[in-house]
Coordinates of C-alpha atoms (C1' of nucleotides) in Angstrom, one line a residue:
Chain L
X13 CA -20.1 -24.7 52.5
X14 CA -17.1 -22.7 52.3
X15 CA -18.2 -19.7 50.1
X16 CA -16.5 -19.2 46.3
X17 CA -14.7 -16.3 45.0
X18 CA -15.7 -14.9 42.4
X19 CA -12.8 -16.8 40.3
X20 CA -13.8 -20.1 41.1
X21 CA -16.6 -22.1 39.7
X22 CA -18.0 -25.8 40.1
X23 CA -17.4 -27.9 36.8
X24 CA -19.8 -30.8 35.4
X25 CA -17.9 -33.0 38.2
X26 CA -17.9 -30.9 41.0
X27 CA -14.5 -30.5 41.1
X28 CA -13.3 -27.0 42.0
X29 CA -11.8 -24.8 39.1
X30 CA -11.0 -21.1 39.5
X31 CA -11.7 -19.5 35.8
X32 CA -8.4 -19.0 34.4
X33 CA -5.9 -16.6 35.3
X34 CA -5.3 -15.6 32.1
X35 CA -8.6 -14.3 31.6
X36 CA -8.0 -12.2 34.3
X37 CA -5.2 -10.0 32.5
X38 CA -6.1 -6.8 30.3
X39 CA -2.9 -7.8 28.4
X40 CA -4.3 -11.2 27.1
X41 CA -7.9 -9.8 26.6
X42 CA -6.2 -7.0 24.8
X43 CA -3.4 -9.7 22.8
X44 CA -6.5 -11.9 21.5
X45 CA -8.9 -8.9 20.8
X46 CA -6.6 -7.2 18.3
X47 CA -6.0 -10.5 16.7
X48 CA -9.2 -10.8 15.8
X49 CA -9.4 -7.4 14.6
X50 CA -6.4 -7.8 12.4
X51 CA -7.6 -10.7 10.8
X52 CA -10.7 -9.5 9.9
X53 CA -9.1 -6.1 8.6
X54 CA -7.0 -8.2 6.4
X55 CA -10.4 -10.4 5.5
X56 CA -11.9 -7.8 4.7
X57 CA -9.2 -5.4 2.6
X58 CA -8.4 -9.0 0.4
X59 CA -5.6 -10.2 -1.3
X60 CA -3.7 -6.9 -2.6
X61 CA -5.1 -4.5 0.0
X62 CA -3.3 -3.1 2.6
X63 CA -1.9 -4.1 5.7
X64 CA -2.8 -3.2 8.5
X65 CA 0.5 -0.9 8.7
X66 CA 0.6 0.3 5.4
X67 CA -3.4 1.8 5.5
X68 CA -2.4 3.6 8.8
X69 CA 0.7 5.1 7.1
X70 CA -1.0 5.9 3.9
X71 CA -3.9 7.6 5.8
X72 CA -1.1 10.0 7.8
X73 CA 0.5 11.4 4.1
X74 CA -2.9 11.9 3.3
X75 CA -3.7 13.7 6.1
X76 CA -0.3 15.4 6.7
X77 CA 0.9 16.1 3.4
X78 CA 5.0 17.3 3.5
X79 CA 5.4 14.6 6.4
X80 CA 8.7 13.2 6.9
X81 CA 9.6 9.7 7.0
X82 CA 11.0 10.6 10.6
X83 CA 7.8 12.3 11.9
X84 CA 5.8 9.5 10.0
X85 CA 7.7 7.2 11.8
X86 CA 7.3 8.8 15.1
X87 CA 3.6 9.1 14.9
X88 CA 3.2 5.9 14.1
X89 CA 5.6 4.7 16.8
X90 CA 7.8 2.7 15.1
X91 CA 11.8 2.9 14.1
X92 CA 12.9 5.4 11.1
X93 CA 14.5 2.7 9.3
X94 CA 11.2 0.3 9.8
X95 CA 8.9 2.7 7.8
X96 CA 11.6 2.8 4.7
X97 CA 9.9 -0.6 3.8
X98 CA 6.5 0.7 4.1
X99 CA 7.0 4.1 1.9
X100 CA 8.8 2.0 -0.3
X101 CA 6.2 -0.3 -0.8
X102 CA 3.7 2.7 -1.6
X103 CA 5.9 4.5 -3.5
X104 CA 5.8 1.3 -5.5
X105 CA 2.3 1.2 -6.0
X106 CA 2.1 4.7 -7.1
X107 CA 0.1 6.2 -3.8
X108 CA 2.9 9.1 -2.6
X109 CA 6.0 10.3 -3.9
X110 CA 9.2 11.0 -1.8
X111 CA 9.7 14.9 -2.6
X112 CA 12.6 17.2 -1.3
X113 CA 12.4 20.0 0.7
X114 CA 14.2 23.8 -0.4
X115 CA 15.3 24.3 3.0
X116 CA 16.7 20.9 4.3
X117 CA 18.3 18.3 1.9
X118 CA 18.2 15.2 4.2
X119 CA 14.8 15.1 4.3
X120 CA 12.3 14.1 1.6
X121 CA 8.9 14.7 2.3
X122 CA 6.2 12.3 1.7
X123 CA 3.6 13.6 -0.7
X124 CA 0.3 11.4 -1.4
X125 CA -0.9 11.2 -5.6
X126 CA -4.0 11.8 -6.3
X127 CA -3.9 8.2 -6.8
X128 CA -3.1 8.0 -3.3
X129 CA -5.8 10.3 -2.2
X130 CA -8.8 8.4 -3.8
X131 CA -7.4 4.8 -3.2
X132 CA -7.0 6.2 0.4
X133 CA -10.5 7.0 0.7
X134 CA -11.8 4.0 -0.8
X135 CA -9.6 2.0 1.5
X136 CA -10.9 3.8 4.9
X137 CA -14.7 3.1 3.0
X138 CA -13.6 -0.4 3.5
X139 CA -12.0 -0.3 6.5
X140 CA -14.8 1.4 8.4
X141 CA -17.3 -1.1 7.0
X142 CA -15.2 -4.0 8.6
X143 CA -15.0 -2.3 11.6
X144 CA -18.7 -1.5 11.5
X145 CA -19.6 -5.2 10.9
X146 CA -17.5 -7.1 13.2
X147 CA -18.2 -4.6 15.9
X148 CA -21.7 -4.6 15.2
X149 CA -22.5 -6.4 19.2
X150 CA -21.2 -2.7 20.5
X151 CA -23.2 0.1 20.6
X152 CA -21.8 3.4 19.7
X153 CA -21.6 5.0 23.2
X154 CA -19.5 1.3 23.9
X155 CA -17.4 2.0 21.4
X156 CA -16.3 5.3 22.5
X157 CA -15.9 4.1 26.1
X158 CA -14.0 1.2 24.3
X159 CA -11.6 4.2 22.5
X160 CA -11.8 6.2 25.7
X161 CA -10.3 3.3 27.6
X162 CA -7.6 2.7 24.9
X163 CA -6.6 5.9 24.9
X164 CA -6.2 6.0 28.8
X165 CA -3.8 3.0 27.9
X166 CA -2.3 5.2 25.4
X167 CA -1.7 7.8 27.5
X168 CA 1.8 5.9 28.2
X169 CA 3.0 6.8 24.9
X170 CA 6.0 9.1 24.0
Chain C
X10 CA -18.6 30.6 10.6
X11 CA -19.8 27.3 9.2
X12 CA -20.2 24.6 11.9
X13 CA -17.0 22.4 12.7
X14 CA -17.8 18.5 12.4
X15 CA -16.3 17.0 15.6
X16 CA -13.2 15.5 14.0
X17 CA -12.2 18.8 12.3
X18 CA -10.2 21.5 14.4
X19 CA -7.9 24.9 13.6
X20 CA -4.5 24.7 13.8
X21 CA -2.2 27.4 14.9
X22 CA -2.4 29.0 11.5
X23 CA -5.9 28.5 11.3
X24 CA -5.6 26.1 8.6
X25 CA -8.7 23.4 8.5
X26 CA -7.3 20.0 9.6
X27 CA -9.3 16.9 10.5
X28 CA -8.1 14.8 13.6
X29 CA -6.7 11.9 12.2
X30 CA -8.9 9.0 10.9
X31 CA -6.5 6.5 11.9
X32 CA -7.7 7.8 15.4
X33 CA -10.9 6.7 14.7
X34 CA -10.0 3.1 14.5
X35 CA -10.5 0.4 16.9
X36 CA -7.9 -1.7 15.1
X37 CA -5.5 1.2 15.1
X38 CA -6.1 1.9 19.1
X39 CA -6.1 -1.5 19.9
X40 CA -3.0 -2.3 18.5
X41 CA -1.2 0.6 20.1
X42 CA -2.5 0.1 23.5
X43 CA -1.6 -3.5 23.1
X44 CA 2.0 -2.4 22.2
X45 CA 2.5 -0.6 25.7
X46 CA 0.9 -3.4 27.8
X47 CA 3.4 -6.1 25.8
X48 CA 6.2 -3.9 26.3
X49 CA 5.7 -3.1 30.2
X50 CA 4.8 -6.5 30.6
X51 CA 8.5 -7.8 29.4
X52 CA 10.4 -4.9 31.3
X53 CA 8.3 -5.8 34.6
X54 CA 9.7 -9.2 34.2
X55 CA 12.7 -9.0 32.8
X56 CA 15.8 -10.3 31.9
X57 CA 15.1 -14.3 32.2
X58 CA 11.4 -13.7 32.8
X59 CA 8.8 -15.2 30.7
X60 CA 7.6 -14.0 27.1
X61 CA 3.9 -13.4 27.5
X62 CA 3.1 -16.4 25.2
X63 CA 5.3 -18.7 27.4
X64 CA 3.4 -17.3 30.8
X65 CA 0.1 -17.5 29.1
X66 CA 1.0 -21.3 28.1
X67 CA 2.2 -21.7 31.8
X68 CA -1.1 -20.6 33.4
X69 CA -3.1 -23.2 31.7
X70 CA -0.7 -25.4 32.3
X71 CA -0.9 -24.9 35.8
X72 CA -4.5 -24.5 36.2
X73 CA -5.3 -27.5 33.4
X74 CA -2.8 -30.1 34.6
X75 CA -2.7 -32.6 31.8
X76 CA -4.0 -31.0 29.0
X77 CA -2.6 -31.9 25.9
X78 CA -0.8 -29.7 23.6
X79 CA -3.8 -29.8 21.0
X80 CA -5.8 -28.6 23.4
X81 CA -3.5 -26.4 24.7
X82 CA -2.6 -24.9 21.5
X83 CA -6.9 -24.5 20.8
X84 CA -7.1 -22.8 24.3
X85 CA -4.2 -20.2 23.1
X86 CA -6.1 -19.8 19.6
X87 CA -2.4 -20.5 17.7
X88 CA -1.2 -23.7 15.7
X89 CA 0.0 -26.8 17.0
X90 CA 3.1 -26.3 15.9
X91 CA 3.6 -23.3 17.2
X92 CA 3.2 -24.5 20.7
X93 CA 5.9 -26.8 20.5
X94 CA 8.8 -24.0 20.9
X95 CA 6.7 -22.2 23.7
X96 CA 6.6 -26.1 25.5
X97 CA 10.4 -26.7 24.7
X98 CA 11.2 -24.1 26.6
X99 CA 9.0 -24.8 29.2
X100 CA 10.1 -28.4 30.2
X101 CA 13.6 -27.1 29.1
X102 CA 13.4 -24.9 32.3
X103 CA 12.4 -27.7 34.7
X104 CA 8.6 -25.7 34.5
X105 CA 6.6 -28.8 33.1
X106 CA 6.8 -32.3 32.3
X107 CA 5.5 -34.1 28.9
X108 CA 3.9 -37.4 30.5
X109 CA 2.3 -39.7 28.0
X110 CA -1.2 -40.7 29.3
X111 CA -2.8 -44.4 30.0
X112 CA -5.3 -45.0 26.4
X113 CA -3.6 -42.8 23.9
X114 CA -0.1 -43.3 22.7
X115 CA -0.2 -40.4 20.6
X116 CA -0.9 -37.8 23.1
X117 CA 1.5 -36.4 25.7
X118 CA -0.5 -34.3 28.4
X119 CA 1.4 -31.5 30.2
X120 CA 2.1 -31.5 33.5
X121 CA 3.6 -28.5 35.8
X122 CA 6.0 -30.0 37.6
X123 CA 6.0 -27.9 41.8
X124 CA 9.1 -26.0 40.5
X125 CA 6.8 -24.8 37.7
X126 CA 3.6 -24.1 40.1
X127 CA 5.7 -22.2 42.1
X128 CA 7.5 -20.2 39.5
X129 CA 4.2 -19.5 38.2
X130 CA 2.6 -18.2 41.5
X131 CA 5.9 -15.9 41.2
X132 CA 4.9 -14.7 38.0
X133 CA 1.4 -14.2 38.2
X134 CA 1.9 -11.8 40.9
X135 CA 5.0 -9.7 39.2
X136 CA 1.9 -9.9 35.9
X137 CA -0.8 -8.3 38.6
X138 CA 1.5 -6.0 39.7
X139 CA 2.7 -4.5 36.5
X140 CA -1.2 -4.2 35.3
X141 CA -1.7 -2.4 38.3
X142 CA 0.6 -0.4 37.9
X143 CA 0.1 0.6 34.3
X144 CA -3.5 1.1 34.2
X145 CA -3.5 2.9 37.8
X146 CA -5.1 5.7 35.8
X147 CA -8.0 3.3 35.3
X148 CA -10.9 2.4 38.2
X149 CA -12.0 -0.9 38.7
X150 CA -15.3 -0.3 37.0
X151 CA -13.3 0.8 34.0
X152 CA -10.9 -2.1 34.0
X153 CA -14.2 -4.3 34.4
X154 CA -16.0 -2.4 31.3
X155 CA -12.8 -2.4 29.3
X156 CA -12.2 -6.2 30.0
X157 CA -16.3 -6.3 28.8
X158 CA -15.9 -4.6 26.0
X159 CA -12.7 -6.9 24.7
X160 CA -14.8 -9.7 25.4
X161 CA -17.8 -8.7 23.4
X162 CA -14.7 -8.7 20.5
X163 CA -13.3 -11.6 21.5
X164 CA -17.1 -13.2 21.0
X165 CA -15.8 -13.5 17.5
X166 CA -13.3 -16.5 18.5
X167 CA -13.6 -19.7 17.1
Chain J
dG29 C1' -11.4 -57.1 10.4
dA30 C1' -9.7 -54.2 6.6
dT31 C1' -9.4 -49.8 5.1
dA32 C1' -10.2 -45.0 5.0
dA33 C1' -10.3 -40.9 7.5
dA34 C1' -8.9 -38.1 11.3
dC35 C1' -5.9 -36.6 15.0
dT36 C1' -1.2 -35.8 17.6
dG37 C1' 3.1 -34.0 18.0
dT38 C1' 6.9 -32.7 15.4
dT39 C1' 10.1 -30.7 11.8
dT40 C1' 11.1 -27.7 8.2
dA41 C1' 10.5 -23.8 5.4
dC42 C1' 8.6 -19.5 5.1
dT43 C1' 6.5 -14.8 6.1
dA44 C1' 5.6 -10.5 8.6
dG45 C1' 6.8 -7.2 11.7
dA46 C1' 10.0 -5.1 14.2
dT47 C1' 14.7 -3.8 16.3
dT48 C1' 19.6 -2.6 16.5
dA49 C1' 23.8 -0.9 14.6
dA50 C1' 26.2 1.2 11.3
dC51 C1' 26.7 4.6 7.5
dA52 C1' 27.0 8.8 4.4
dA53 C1' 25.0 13.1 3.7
dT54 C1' 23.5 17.1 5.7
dA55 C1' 22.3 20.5 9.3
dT56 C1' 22.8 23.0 13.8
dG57 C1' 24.8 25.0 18.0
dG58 C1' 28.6 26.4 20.5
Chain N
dC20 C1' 35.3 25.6 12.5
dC21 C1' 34.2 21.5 15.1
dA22 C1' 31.4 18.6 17.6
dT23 C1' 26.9 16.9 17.8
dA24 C1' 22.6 15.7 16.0
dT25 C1' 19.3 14.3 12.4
dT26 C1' 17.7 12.0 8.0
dG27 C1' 17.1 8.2 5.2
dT28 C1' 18.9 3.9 4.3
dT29 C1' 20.9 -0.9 4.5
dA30 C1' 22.1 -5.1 6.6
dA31 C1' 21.8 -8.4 10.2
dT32 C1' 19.1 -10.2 13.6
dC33 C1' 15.0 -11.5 16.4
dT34 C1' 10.3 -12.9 17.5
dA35 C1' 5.9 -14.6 16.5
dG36 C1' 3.5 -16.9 13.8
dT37 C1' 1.7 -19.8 9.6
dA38 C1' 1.5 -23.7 6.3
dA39 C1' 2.8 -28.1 4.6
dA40 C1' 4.4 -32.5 5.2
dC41 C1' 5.3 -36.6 8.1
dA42 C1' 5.1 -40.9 11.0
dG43 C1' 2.6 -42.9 14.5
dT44 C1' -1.7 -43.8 16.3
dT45 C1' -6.7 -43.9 16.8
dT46 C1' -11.5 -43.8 15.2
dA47 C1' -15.1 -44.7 11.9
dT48 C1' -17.1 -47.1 8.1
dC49 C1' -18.1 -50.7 5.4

DNA sequence: GATAAACTGTTTACTAGATTAACAATATGG
DNA sequence: CCATATTGTTAATCTAGTAAACAGTTTATC
């Protein structure tokens, strides 16, 4: 008998199958993971949480007080005029404030409340727990080799 | 000098800052990894190349000849309805056929037509070589414990 | 065999996330 | 001073995806 590769299998009627392509390809593996992992973070957060985008922006003002909407934008990755939404949206709920700066009057830095602050740290509470949970099948050295991996992906960034 | 948790470091002017928590996420790496791979993935192949949807919808095609879009659609973890665009487009480019099937007048199975197998072949290996390429910084071992790792996540399916 | 329940593909309406291009206000570098 | 660049913003547009409804068809139940 010719012998398989390692992509092919029998099926129940002997027929030959390779497994899919598609499971083959980081990309996909990568596309379906992080669905998962959204939905849950939304699961989890409920109905007037955060989105996924909103938490990671609230948790950079937080930890970079005076940012800009163009640096916040920039770490995050995303266009200046997409985060106006998203700063908007807390600025709305009472989480930062959009405060100007002596030296430069385009700019208006992005300060968190102390509303902010505390709702931020319950948030990350919450968001850690989800992660904790639905990662609970990886052990912790897996899940830094999983984050060491990323970031070797990330490394194309910039 | 009190002792420095891990994710705390100085900054140039010695001010105490933590790393950020964002960077702590899964979620948060997952999704920006997943960002590069989508976007290298569309400039690899181009212009009038496939979305990676439409290529993922391809593959099965190809490699599950006359599966129905339900099934399809449950393969790709999306809606029904979703599919239908992503199959438009499909037998709009001469790629597949919709052939009703023998016992079940409600069902039309997909089939690839050899334009569409061939096209595919094309693809797959313009797919191969742009993951290649990207994650060159990665070993095989690694690619193999990342792909793993995203499939310990991906456990959560269904 | 009638009737209820379920499934298939489809359309329509909607939402979320994101990009691009333009703009006025302001700042910076020859 | 003048050209160039940057900031925050709006508006238009695009993609990916969902949810709800529907007609046609099949399956299950009584």
């Amino acid at each position: 008998m010719a012998s398989l590769r390692k992509t092919e299998r029998r099926t129940e009627d002997e027929s030959l199958v390779e497994t899919p392509d598609l499971e083959e390809f980081i990309g996909y593996n990568l596309k379906r993971a992080y669905v998962i992992v959204q939905a849950d973070f939304r699961r989890a957060l409920g109905e007037d949480g955060f989105a996924p985008r909103v938490f990671s922006a609230l948790s950079l003002v937080v930890q970079y007080p005076n940012v800009t909407q163009s640096g916040l934008a920039r770490m995050l990755g995303i266009e200046r005029s997409g985060l106006v939404a998203i700063v908007d949206e807390l600025e709305g709920r009472g989480l930062l404030k959009r405060t100007h700066v002596p030296g430069d009057r385009r700019v208006q830095a992005l300060v968190p409340t102390d509303k902010g602050s505390k709702v931020y740290t319950e948030a990350r509470a919450a968001v850690r727990a989800h992660e904790d949970a639905l990662l609970s099948n990886l052990s912790e050295d897996e899940k830094a080799t999983l984050m060491s991996l990323l970031g070797k992906i990330r490394a194309h960034e910039g």
